[in-house]
Amino acid sequence: MMSWLPENVSTYGGDIDSIIRLIYYITSAWFFLTLGVFLLFLILYRRREGRRATYIRGDRLAEAAWILIPALIVLVLDLWIDFRGADAWAKVKGRVPPGDLRVQVTAKQFNWEILYPGPDGKFGTADDLQLENEMHVPVNKVVRVTLKSKDVIHSFFLPNLRLKQDAVPGREIEGWFQATKPGRYEMPCAELCGFGHSGMNGWLHVHPADEYQKWVKEHWPTS
Amino acid sequence: METTAATRAGTDILPGKVGVWWFLASEVMLFGGLIGSFIVSRLGSSGWSGEAAHLSVPVAAINTLVLLTSSMTMVMAFGAVEKGDPRGLRTYLFLTVLLGLTFLGIKAYEYSSEVAAGFTPVTGLFWSFYYTMTGLHALHVLAGIITNLALFVMARRGLRNQHRVELAGLYWHFVDIVWIFLFPLLYLT
Amino acid sequence: MSDPVAVLAIPEASLHHEELGFWRTYLFSTEHKTIGKQYLSLGLFMTIVGGFLAYVMRWQLAYPDTEVPGWGFVGPEFYNVLVTMHGTIMVFFVAMPILLGAFGNFLIPLMIGARDMAFPRLNMLSFWTLFVGTLVLLASFFVPGGAASAGWTGYPPLSAKAIYTGVNWGLNLWILAHAIEFASFLMGGVNFLTTAITMRAPGMTFFRLPLVVWQLLTAATLFLLSVGPLIAGAVMLLMDRIAGTSFFLPEGGGEPLLWQHLFWFFGHPEVYVILLPAVGFVCEVLPVFCRKPLFGYRWIIYSTITAGILSFVVWAHHMFLSGMDPRLAMPFSITTILISVPFAILVFAMIATLWGGSIRFTTPMLFALGFVSMFIVGGLTGIFNGSAPADIYITDTYFVVGHFHYTLFSAVVFGGFAGIYFWFPKMFGRMMNETLGKVHFWLTLIFFNATFFPMHILGLGGMMRRIANPMQYQFLQPLQPINVFITFSAILLLVAQIPFAVNFVWGLVAGTPAERNPWEANTLEWAAPSPPPHLNWGEAIPTVHRGPYEYSSPEGPEDWLPQDRLVVARSS
Amino acid sequence: MTTERARPNYVAVWVWLVVLMIAGVLASYLPFAKSAVIFLVFVVAATKALLVALYYMHLRFESGLIYAMVIVPVVLVIALTFLLFPDLVFHH
Ligand code: HEA
Ligand code: HEA
Ligand code: CUA
Ligand SMILES: [Cu+2]
């Protein structure tokens, strides 16, 4: 199952994958256990001539323990998933690190507008650069993304980086990622946003440090 | 909960009453959802008190008085049923209907003067909420008036099954309670 | 009139039988059994519509932008209509009418030993209200601009302004149809609860009620208590669309997220509204065909209620990445995952019921067992969604689609069919064919898994929901063979319903007449003739002496002991 | 059922309601801090609602079942409103 996940190229992607893996193991164990017992009972206790079913009501605590104790184990495992999950959540969404690079992503029907602040590091100045559906970032650097939307709700999705976040009109939502491997990764929209939702797509280019510098030079020759 | 009644295991409450209370429970959720949305929207924005100041507190206060009084006449109609006093029942039902209509009349006057002053549902979020909440409430008042009118007609024909007066009363008082909260929410703060 | 007691007398249904004309008997009937069958017909009809939409949708996904056989070309706009209307129809116009409407109406009075519902005329009204709602929804396909296309969840701003979707009247009618549907089930729910609270037969205490009644009541309560805020939201949404307000439009100061909160405050309890009746059917079927009591009757009641209460505080698990405050995520994640504990007790109790039984694999039993096993899969995948960090990756992918078909489909199809095959003799007085039923079961089980299991793989591969053409994405192109496989499985799944259709119609007209109690079951409905007459019982209402699941009890020589049978002398 | 019990004095309740209403309106003009005024106004409103529910709707004389049917939705509504706070009030 787990091998179907696309290659992970972000620093926190591993945390998310390991939560998925943890849940996968726990739920698989319960799946085989419950369905194993289930099938076993179906075979063992199928109807046979002359045998009467045993009269067990399962209301008394001593009998009900057969279902209550496993439920207690479920509770413990639940808490385990919760605690591990809380850590991962805090890392990915809880607190946004300062970031080496800031990019503003504005969703609209049906494009991603990627805005770079330029050398002065401020948005809304003359040296801003706006690209459509293309984002260029250096590898191994923390990139802070400010998500906005002009019309309806979209969802910024980077499958390889395990990043997903809705862009909501009227709000600015902060996100971040740190890519670990250069390459070209797809950047689809994951929330129904109208007839162009299917096909609303962009590309994230993760460059090695020197290549990124070259890209910057091309776009801001003066600095 | 182990009841062993001779005829039915059900409780001795009238089915109608249980039904109406369940219905009211869902109505609490309806108005509660709306009021909750209003509260969070209001606290999340600013300048709504200024908008609210355009509403007329005296008119609304009179309207509150009308509705409170109608609740009293309604419960007295029920009292008349309990005493077996068909005359009182008719009088009080009639008064309740009249007061309900007065409430709607005053509300309509308020709406028209607000619209004349340029405040319509699209003027701003406060006004959207104002018209939606009071409008939904007014529709409930209207439904109550129709119910009470029907009961009034039945009472005139001398029909039985007057336990319906109690049920209609429960609904009417609930609508009154909703207003008791809408009044300060919209006008007083 | 001056006698206070007479004035306040409770009106009781009169026993004497009056001949009613055709209209009053079949159409505007106030009889709970007839109304139940009306709900069933409506639901089955809408299944055909919902299933056909699923077929068109699947074909488009397998072979994007080719003509769909039997339909024609599907563009991305129309694909969104397909998704939206498929979800809406299946949840609100198939699942609710069949599971609550049909079975709730048919079973509650019979199982508690009443002659009819507490408010028969309200009952009739609630069905016809739903009927009107269905017509409104279907009409929305034919208005200019087409039907709603903002997803079954109708998130604004997409749904709040016509320019965003290009759909104007279709979406207004969609909201209206919901409002009418909600009104209908509000009336229905009030009726169920009042009936079960006030009209139980002598001796039928709360802890002798069959579990399906408990589950239906919990479902009705959840519905009544959760739908209000959504009705408020629907009014606001309609105002936004028609009056030009901006409750959900940020340019006018509104909040898109408010709708999501109101929707899911209802939406999550709603999925249990659908699930619980199905759990109830299974709770009835299992003991009958295991010939032993349901394991842990009281524990099942307690866990049902616990799950019901918890369901009110998990709604934001649909919104982890919606832009809501990230600090809210963990509390909701924890409550969500904890809800597996009451469900674990339920599932374990069902499995423990098999233990030491004498199991008969009849068709209803097979569907009940199918429910148990498939619901476990659906429930377990829910845990992936419920963990907030895991949901970052899998939300809005086919993993979620897989999850909710395993749960919803288990409830509606496996649970629903278990109910149909089990109560068909009581409803229509004839038996269905067992062989055809078993063929239906095995085909459904196989193709159900073939259709929906691979969706989890697609989801892990990253495939988004509600996209019309997966081939537009490079990373999804290698997964396309799975989509094709799913499509063919889905078509076969639809074909697998033909044995059922044949069986149902054949059973209605030519099935062998059913006895009063063909399954040797204990609950009260089997004490009435098949089908039960007007007002259900003859002169006397049955008296209840014991709980509903006394199978193989040491008290009697037979392996069943009906709730209304008085045991006089013990066999030595 | 209803024949036995003592009937509350409906007019007296009405007088209380009117007095409270006037008190509420007056309170809204008090020169206190805004939050204190709002608190006061809503305490008055809640008291009025309680009076109507207890006496006019006879809640005082009802069984526990009906109490539950009133309290549960009220609690749910309050919980819903509070859970909306972080998201819709504090997000600025
Ligand atoms: C009948 C319908 C039904 C049912 C019963 C459930 C049951 C559950 N659902 Fe599901 N769900 C839906 C219908 C349903 N759901 C629908 C329709 C959607 C999508 C809506 C949309 O967006 O369109 C959805 C979406 C959905 C999401 C949002 C996903 C997303 O959009 O990102 C989440 C997240 O938490 C979730 C969680 C759960 C959980 C935890 C349960 C639990 O109740 C499951 C509990 C059961 C078990 C866990 C199995 C039994 C227990 C054991 C065998 C013991 C062992 C278990 C453990 C150790 C954990 N569901
Ligand atoms: C009860 C609910 C239900 C049911 C039964 C189904 C049945 C099916 N669903 Fe659906 N589905 C939803 C509820 C349901 N679905 C919802 C809520 C959505 C989300 C919509 C949205 O995103 O907005 C969805 C979305 C959805 C998608 C995702 C679309 C997208 O995101 O782009 C897909 C894709 O393959 C799909 C496929 C199918 C298929 C092939 C079936 C087939 O199994 C259909 C075959 C039909 C049958 C086998 C008949 C079954 C019989 C009955 C239902 C009645 C039983 C009768 C008795 C018991 C008497 N569904
Ligand atoms: Cu943008 Cu989907
Ligand atoms: Cu949910």
Short mmCIF file of N, CA, C and O in Angstrom, two decimals, chain C residues 262-318:
data_model
loop_
_atom_site.label_atom_id
_atom_site.label_comp_id
_atom_site.label_asym_id
_atom_site.label_seq_id
_atom_site.Cartn_x
_atom_site.Cartn_y
_atom_site.Cartn_z
N LEU C 262 -21.17 25.26 9.60
CA LEU C 262 -22.58 24.92 9.72
C LEU C 262 -22.89 23.63 8.97
O LEU C 262 -23.64 22.78 9.44
N PHE C 263 -22.28 23.50 7.79
CA PHE C 263 -22.55 22.29 7.02
C PHE C 263 -22.07 21.05 7.75
O PHE C 263 -22.80 20.07 7.88
N TRP C 264 -20.85 21.09 8.25
CA TRP C 264 -20.31 19.86 8.85
C TRP C 264 -20.84 19.62 10.24
O TRP C 264 -20.84 18.47 10.71
N PHE C 265 -21.30 20.65 10.92
CA PHE C 265 -21.96 20.41 12.21
C PHE C 265 -23.15 19.49 11.98
O PHE C 265 -23.46 18.65 12.81
N PHE C 266 -23.78 19.66 10.83
CA PHE C 266 -24.82 18.72 10.43
C PHE C 266 -24.22 17.50 9.73
O PHE C 266 -24.60 16.37 10.01
N GLY C 267 -23.27 17.73 8.83
CA GLY C 267 -22.80 16.69 7.94
C GLY C 267 -22.24 15.48 8.65
O GLY C 267 -22.49 14.35 8.26
N HIS C 268 -21.50 15.71 9.73
CA HIS C 268 -20.97 14.51 10.35
C HIS C 268 -22.05 13.70 11.07
O HIS C 268 -22.16 12.50 10.82
N PRO C 269 -22.86 14.31 11.94
CA PRO C 269 -23.96 13.50 12.49
C PRO C 269 -24.79 12.83 11.38
O PRO C 269 -25.22 11.70 11.53
N GLU C 270 -24.94 13.52 10.27
CA GLU C 270 -25.73 12.95 9.18
C GLU C 270 -25.18 11.60 8.71
O GLU C 270 -25.96 10.69 8.42
N VAL C 271 -23.87 11.44 8.66
CA VAL C 271 -23.38 10.15 8.18
C VAL C 271 -23.74 9.05 9.19
O VAL C 271 -23.97 7.91 8.80
N TYR C 272 -23.84 9.42 10.45
CA TYR C 272 -24.29 8.40 11.41
C TYR C 272 -25.79 8.22 11.34
O TYR C 272 -26.30 7.14 11.66
N VAL C 273 -26.51 9.26 10.93
CA VAL C 273 -27.95 9.08 10.71
C VAL C 273 -28.16 7.99 9.67
O VAL C 273 -29.10 7.20 9.74
N ILE C 274 -27.26 7.93 8.70
CA ILE C 274 -27.38 6.90 7.68
C ILE C 274 -26.85 5.56 8.19
O ILE C 274 -27.41 4.51 7.93
N LEU C 275 -25.77 5.64 8.93
CA LEU C 275 -25.14 4.39 9.38
C LEU C 275 -26.01 3.64 10.40
O LEU C 275 -26.20 2.42 10.31
N LEU C 276 -26.52 4.36 11.39
CA LEU C 276 -27.13 3.68 12.54
C LEU C 276 -28.32 2.79 12.17
O LEU C 276 -28.42 1.68 12.69
N PRO C 277 -29.25 3.24 11.32
CA PRO C 277 -30.33 2.31 10.98
C PRO C 277 -29.78 1.01 10.40
O PRO C 277 -30.27 -0.08 10.73
N ALA C 278 -28.74 1.14 9.55
CA ALA C 278 -28.17 -0.06 8.95
C ALA C 278 -27.58 -0.96 10.04
O ALA C 278 -27.76 -2.19 10.03
N VAL C 279 -26.89 -0.36 10.99
CA VAL C 279 -26.37 -1.14 12.12
C VAL C 279 -27.54 -1.85 12.81
O VAL C 279 -27.44 -3.01 13.19
N GLY C 280 -28.64 -1.12 12.92
CA GLY C 280 -29.82 -1.71 13.55
C GLY C 280 -30.34 -2.92 12.80
O GLY C 280 -30.62 -3.96 13.41
N PHE C 281 -30.43 -2.84 11.48
CA PHE C 281 -30.92 -4.00 10.73
C PHE C 281 -30.03 -5.20 11.01
O PHE C 281 -30.50 -6.32 11.20
N VAL C 282 -28.72 -4.93 11.00
CA VAL C 282 -27.78 -6.03 11.20
C VAL C 282 -27.96 -6.61 12.60
O VAL C 282 -27.90 -7.82 12.79
N CYS C 283 -28.21 -5.74 13.58
CA CYS C 283 -28.44 -6.22 14.94
C CYS C 283 -29.69 -7.11 15.02
O CYS C 283 -29.79 -7.96 15.89
N GLU C 284 -30.64 -6.89 14.15
CA GLU C 284 -31.82 -7.76 14.15
C GLU C 284 -31.55 -9.07 13.43
O GLU C 284 -32.01 -10.13 13.84
N VAL C 285 -30.82 -8.96 12.32
CA VAL C 285 -30.63 -10.15 11.48
C VAL C 285 -29.67 -11.14 12.13
O VAL C 285 -29.93 -12.35 12.14
N LEU C 286 -28.57 -10.63 12.72
CA LEU C 286 -27.56 -11.54 13.26
C LEU C 286 -28.11 -12.54 14.26
O LEU C 286 -27.92 -13.75 14.09
N PRO C 287 -28.80 -12.11 15.33
CA PRO C 287 -29.24 -13.10 16.31
C PRO C 287 -30.21 -14.12 15.72
O PRO C 287 -30.16 -15.30 16.10
N VAL C 288 -31.06 -13.67 14.79
CA VAL C 288 -32.03 -14.61 14.23
C VAL C 288 -31.33 -15.76 13.52
O VAL C 288 -31.71 -16.92 13.68
N PHE C 289 -30.27 -15.44 12.77
CA PHE C 289 -29.64 -16.51 12.01
C PHE C 289 -28.45 -17.12 12.72
O PHE C 289 -27.82 -18.02 12.19
N CYS C 290 -28.11 -16.60 13.90
CA CYS C 290 -27.14 -17.30 14.75
C CYS C 290 -27.88 -18.13 15.77
O CYS C 290 -27.27 -18.94 16.47
N ARG C 291 -29.16 -17.88 15.93
CA ARG C 291 -30.00 -18.54 16.93
C ARG C 291 -29.44 -18.33 18.33
O ARG C 291 -29.50 -19.23 19.17
N LYS C 292 -28.91 -17.18 18.60
CA LYS C 292 -28.49 -16.87 19.96
C LYS C 292 -28.65 -15.37 20.22
O LYS C 292 -28.78 -14.59 19.28
N PRO C 293 -28.68 -14.98 21.49
CA PRO C 293 -28.90 -13.56 21.78
C PRO C 293 -27.79 -12.70 21.21
O PRO C 293 -26.65 -13.15 21.08
N LEU C 294 -28.15 -11.46 20.90
CA LEU C 294 -27.13 -10.51 20.49
C LEU C 294 -26.21 -10.28 21.68
O LEU C 294 -26.67 -10.09 22.80
N PHE C 295 -24.91 -10.30 21.40
CA PHE C 295 -23.95 -10.19 22.50
C PHE C 295 -23.93 -8.77 23.05
O PHE C 295 -23.73 -7.80 22.30
N GLY C 296 -24.15 -8.62 24.35
CA GLY C 296 -23.98 -7.31 24.97
C GLY C 296 -25.00 -6.27 24.57
O GLY C 296 -24.66 -5.15 24.18
N TYR C 297 -26.29 -6.65 24.66
CA TYR C 297 -27.38 -5.74 24.29
C TYR C 297 -27.20 -4.35 24.87
O TYR C 297 -27.23 -3.33 24.17
N ARG C 298 -27.01 -4.29 26.20
CA ARG C 298 -26.91 -2.97 26.81
C ARG C 298 -25.68 -2.21 26.36
O ARG C 298 -25.71 -1.00 26.18
N TRP C 299 -24.57 -2.96 26.16
CA TRP C 299 -23.35 -2.28 25.75
C TRP C 299 -23.52 -1.65 24.37
O TRP C 299 -22.98 -0.60 24.08
N ILE C 300 -24.31 -2.33 23.56
CA ILE C 300 -24.54 -1.76 22.22
C ILE C 300 -25.33 -0.47 22.34
O ILE C 300 -25.03 0.53 21.68
N ILE C 301 -26.33 -0.47 23.23
CA ILE C 301 -27.10 0.77 23.42
C ILE C 301 -26.19 1.88 23.91
O ILE C 301 -26.20 2.99 23.37
N TYR C 302 -25.37 1.56 24.92
CA TYR C 302 -24.51 2.61 25.46
C TYR C 302 -23.55 3.12 24.40
O TYR C 302 -23.31 4.32 24.29
N SER C 303 -22.97 2.21 23.61
CA SER C 303 -22.00 2.72 22.65
C SER C 303 -22.69 3.49 21.53
O SER C 303 -22.12 4.45 21.01
N THR C 304 -23.92 3.08 21.18
CA THR C 304 -24.64 3.87 20.17
C THR C 304 -24.83 5.29 20.65
O THR C 304 -24.58 6.27 19.93
N ILE C 305 -25.26 5.42 21.91
CA ILE C 305 -25.51 6.77 22.43
C ILE C 305 -24.21 7.55 22.55
O ILE C 305 -24.15 8.73 22.19
N THR C 306 -23.15 6.88 23.01
CA THR C 306 -21.87 7.57 23.11
C THR C 306 -21.41 8.07 21.74
O THR C 306 -20.98 9.22 21.59
N ALA C 307 -21.51 7.19 20.76
CA ALA C 307 -21.10 7.61 19.41
C ALA C 307 -21.96 8.78 18.96
O ALA C 307 -21.45 9.73 18.35
N GLY C 308 -23.24 8.73 19.28
CA GLY C 308 -24.12 9.82 18.89
C GLY C 308 -23.69 11.13 19.52
O GLY C 308 -23.61 12.16 18.85
N ILE C 309 -23.37 11.10 20.80
CA ILE C 309 -22.96 12.33 21.47
C ILE C 309 -21.65 12.84 20.88
O ILE C 309 -21.51 14.01 20.54
N LEU C 310 -20.69 11.90 20.74
CA LEU C 310 -19.40 12.31 20.21
C LEU C 310 -19.51 12.90 18.80
O LEU C 310 -18.74 13.78 18.42
N SER C 311 -20.51 12.43 18.05
CA SER C 311 -20.58 12.87 16.66
C SER C 311 -20.83 14.37 16.55
O SER C 311 -20.66 14.94 15.48
N PHE C 312 -21.25 15.00 17.65
CA PHE C 312 -21.47 16.44 17.59
C PHE C 312 -20.19 17.24 17.77
O PHE C 312 -20.20 18.45 17.58
N VAL C 313 -19.13 16.59 18.18
CA VAL C 313 -17.91 17.35 18.42
C VAL C 313 -16.74 16.85 17.57
O VAL C 313 -15.60 16.88 18.01
N VAL C 314 -17.03 16.39 16.38
CA VAL C 314 -15.94 15.97 15.51
C VAL C 314 -15.97 16.68 14.17
O VAL C 314 -15.12 16.45 13.32
N TRP C 315 -16.95 17.58 13.97
CA TRP C 315 -17.23 18.02 12.60
C TRP C 315 -16.03 18.63 11.89
O TRP C 315 -15.90 18.50 10.68
N ALA C 316 -15.15 19.30 12.66
CA ALA C 316 -14.08 20.02 11.96
C ALA C 316 -13.03 19.08 11.37
O ALA C 316 -12.07 19.54 10.75
N HIS C 317 -13.20 17.73 11.52
CA HIS C 317 -12.24 16.86 10.84
C HIS C 317 -12.40 16.91 9.32
O HIS C 317 -11.58 16.40 8.59
N HIS C 318 -13.48 17.53 8.87
CA HIS C 318 -13.61 17.75 7.43
C HIS C 318 -12.93 19.04 7.01
O HIS C 318 -12.94 19.39 5.85
#
